[in-house]
Short mmCIF file of C-alpha atoms and ligand atoms in Angstrom, two decimals:
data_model
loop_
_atom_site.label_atom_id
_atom_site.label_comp_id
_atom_site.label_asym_id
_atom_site.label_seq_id
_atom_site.Cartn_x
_atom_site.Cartn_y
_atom_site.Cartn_z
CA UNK A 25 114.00 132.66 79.22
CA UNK A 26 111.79 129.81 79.43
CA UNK A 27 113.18 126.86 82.11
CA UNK A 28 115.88 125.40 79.79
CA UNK A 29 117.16 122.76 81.83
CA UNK A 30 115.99 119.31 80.27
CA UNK A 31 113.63 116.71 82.64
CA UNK A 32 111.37 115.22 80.29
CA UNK A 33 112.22 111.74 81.28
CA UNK A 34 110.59 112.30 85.04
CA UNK A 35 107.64 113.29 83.15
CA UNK A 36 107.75 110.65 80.86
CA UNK A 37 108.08 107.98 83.71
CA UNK A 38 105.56 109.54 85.91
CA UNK A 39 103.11 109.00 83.01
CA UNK A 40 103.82 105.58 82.54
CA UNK A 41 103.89 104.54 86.63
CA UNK A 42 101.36 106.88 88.04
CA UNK A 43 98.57 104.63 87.24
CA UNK A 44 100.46 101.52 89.34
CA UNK A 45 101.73 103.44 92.53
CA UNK A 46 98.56 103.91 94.39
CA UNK A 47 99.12 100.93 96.35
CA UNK A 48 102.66 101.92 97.49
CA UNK A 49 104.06 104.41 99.40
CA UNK A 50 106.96 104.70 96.98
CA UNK A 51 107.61 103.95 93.34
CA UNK A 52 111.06 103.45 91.95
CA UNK A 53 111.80 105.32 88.87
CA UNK A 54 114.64 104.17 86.83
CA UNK A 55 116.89 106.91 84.88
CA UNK A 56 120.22 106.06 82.68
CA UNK A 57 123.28 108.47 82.67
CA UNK A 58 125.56 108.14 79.38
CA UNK A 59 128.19 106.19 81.12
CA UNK A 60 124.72 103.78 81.57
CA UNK A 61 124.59 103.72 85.10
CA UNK A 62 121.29 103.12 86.77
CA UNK A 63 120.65 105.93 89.25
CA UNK A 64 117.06 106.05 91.17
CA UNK A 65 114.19 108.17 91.52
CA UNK A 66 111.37 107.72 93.62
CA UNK A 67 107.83 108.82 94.20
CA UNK A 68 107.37 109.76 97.74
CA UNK A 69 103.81 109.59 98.09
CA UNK A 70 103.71 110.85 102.44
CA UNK A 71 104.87 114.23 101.76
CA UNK A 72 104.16 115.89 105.11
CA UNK A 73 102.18 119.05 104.26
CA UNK A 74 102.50 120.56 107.75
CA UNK A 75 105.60 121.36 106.76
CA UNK A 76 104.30 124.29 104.12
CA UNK A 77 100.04 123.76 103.71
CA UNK A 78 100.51 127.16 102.58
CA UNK A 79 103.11 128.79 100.61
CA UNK A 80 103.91 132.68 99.58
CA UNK A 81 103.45 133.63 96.12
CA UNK A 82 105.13 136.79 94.43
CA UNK A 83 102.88 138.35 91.97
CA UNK A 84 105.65 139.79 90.00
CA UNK A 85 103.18 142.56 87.97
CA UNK A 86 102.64 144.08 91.28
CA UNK A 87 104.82 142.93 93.46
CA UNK A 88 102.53 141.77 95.91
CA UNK A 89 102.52 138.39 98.17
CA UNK A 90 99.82 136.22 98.16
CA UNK A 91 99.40 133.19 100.70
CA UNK A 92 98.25 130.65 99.14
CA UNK A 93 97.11 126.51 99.52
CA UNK A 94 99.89 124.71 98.27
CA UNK A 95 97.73 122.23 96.18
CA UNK A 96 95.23 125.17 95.32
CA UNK A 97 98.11 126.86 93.81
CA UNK A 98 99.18 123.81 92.09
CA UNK A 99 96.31 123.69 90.17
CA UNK A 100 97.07 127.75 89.06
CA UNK A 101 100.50 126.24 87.69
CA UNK A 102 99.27 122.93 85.98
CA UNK A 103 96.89 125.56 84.09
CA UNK A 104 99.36 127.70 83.27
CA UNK A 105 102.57 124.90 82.74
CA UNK A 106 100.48 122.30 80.36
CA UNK A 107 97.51 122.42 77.84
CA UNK A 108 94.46 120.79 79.94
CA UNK A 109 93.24 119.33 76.23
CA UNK A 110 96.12 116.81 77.13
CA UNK A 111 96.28 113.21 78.58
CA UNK A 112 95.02 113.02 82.27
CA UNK A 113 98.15 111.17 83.13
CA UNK A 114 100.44 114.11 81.55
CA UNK A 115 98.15 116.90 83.88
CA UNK A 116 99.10 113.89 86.83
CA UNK A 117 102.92 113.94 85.83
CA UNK A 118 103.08 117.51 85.94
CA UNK A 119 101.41 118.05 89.09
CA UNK A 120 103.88 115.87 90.88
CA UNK A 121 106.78 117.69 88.66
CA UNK A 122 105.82 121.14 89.66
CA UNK A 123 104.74 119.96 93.58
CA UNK A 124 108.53 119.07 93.70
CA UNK A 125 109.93 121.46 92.19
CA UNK A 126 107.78 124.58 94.05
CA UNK A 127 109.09 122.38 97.75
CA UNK A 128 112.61 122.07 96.78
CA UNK A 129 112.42 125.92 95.69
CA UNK A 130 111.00 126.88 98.79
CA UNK A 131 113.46 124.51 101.30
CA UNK A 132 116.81 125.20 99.02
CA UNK A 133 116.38 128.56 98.01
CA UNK A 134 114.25 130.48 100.15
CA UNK A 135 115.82 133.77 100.28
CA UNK A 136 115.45 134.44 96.65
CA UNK A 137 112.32 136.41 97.12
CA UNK A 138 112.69 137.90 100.00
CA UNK A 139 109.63 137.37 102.38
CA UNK A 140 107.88 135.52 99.39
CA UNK A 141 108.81 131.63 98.48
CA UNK A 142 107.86 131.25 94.98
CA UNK A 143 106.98 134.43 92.17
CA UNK A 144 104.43 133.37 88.89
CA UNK A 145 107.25 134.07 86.05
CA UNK A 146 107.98 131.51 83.94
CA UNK A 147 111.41 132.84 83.32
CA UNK A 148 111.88 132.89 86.98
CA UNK A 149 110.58 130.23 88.63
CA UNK A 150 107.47 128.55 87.49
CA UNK A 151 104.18 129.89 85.63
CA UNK A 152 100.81 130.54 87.49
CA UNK A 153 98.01 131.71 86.11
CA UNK A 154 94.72 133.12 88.58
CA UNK A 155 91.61 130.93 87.91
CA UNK A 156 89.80 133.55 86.56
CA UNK A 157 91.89 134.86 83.90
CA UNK A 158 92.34 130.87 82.84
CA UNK A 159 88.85 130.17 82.45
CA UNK A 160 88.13 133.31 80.19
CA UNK A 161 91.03 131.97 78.01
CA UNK A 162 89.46 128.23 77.14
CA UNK A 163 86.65 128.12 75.15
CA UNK A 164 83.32 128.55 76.94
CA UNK A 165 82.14 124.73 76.52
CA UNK A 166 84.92 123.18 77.80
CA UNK A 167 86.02 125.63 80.31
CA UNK A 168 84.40 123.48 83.84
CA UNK A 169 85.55 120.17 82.31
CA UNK A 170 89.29 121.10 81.59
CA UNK A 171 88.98 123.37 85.22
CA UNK A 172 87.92 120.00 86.82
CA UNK A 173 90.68 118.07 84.69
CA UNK A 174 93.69 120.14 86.34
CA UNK A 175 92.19 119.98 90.02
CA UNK A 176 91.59 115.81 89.37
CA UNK A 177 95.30 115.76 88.62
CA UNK A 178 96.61 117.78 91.70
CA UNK A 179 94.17 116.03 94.12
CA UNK A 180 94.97 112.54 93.00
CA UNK A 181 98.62 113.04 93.25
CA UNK A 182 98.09 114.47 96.74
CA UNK A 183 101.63 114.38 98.87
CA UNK A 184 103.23 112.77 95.75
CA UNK A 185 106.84 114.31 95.25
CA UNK A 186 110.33 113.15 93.81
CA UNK A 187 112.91 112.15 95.42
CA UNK A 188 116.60 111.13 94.88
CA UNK A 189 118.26 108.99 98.21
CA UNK A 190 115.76 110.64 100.32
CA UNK A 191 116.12 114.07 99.97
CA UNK A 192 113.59 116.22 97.17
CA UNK A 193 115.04 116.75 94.29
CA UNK A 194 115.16 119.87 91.84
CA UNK A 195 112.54 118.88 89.98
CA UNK A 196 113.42 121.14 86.83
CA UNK A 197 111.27 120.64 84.07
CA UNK A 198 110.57 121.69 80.23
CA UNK A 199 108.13 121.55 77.48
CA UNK A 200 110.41 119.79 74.64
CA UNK A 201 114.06 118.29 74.61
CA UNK A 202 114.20 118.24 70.96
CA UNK A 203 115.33 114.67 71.48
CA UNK A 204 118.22 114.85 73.81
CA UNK A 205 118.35 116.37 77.31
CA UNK A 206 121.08 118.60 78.60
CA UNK A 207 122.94 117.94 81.50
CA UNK A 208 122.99 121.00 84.12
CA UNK A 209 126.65 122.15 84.11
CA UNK A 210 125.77 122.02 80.17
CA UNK A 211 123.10 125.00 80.88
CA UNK A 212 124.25 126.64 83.91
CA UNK A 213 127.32 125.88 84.66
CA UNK A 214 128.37 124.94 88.31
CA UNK A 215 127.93 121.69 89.83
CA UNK A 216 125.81 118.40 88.48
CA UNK A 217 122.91 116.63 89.88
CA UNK A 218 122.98 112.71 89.66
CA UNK A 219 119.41 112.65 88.99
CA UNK A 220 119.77 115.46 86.13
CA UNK A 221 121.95 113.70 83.23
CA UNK A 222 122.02 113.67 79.56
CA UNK A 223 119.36 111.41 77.88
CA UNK A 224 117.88 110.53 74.78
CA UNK A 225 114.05 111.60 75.08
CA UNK A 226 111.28 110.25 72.71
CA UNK A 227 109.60 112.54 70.67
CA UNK A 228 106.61 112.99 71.09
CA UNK A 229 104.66 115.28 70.18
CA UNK A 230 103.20 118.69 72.45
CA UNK A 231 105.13 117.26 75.23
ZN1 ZN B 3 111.01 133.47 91.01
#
């Protein structure tokens, strides 16, 4: 099952405010739960990458761990997560989505896989794709400028993650809302995140 839980409206901010943050340290992002009260976000932009420069990545075809660059394997997700045909600033959004989301995995719930932090399923945690088998499937002429595209994104959103009072937040993300988001108890049961409420989402199209 594909990530169900519904955070379009990180992405959707991110688009709109990456372009303004790079003279701050942190940007405030703004989201409204039904009962309309204003909750914040932020873009941390100092994450400290001696904490994991590397991570460990569970192949789940073979079972084999690989360890990897954090932002190098960012760039195998963003390929794999998002079409690189689309908007620079969407590529940028993810990037930071899927940079918070593979830290909070790895920090929250890092007994999951065993010796490993993070596996390449979709239906697990998040998608990853190896460089070569990307490249053979874009179309030959555009393969080194959408390649470039994805590592622009993850290097210009270097040490840029999420957070909610401080702490990283579970940066759970999806393709489409069909409108409305989902609160978490809604999908999994168990207890809420502030940060993860029911919205109304603009439609927009491949997004
Ligand atoms: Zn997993």
């Amino acid at each position: 099952m594909k990530k169900t839980i519904i955070f379009i409206i990180i992405i959707l901010f991110l688009c709109f405010l990456i372009p303004i943050i790079f003279t701050r340290k942190f940007e405030t992002l703004q989201i409204f739960s039904e009962d309309k009260e204003i909750e914040e976000l932020q873009i941390d932009k100092s994450y400290n990458y001696d904490d994991y420069t590397t991570i460990k990545l569970l192949h789940t075809n073979d079972n084999t761990i690989e360890e990897v660059n954090l932002d190098e394997y960012l760039c195998n997700v963003v390929s794999a997560e998002i079409p690189a045909s689309y908007n620079i600033e969407a590529l940028k959004a993810q990037a930071v989505v899927a940079r918070t989301y593979t830290i909070y995995t790895i920090v929250k719930n890092n007994v999951k896989h065993g010796q490993a932090n993070i596996c390449d399923s979709p239906s697990c945690c998040q998608a990853w794709i190896s460089k070569e088998n990307r490249l053979a499937k874009w179309d030959e002429d555009v393969r080194t400028q959408y390649w470039n595209k994805i590592v622009e994104a993850v290097n210009s959103t270097i040490g840029e993650v999420v957070t909610y009072e401080g702490e990283i937040i579970n940066a759970l993300y999806h393709a489409n809302s069909g409108g409305k988001t989902e609160i978490a108890s809604g999908v999994w049961g168990g207890g809420d995140y502030p940060y993860l409420q029911s919205v109304e989402t603009a439609r927009r199209r491949g997004i």
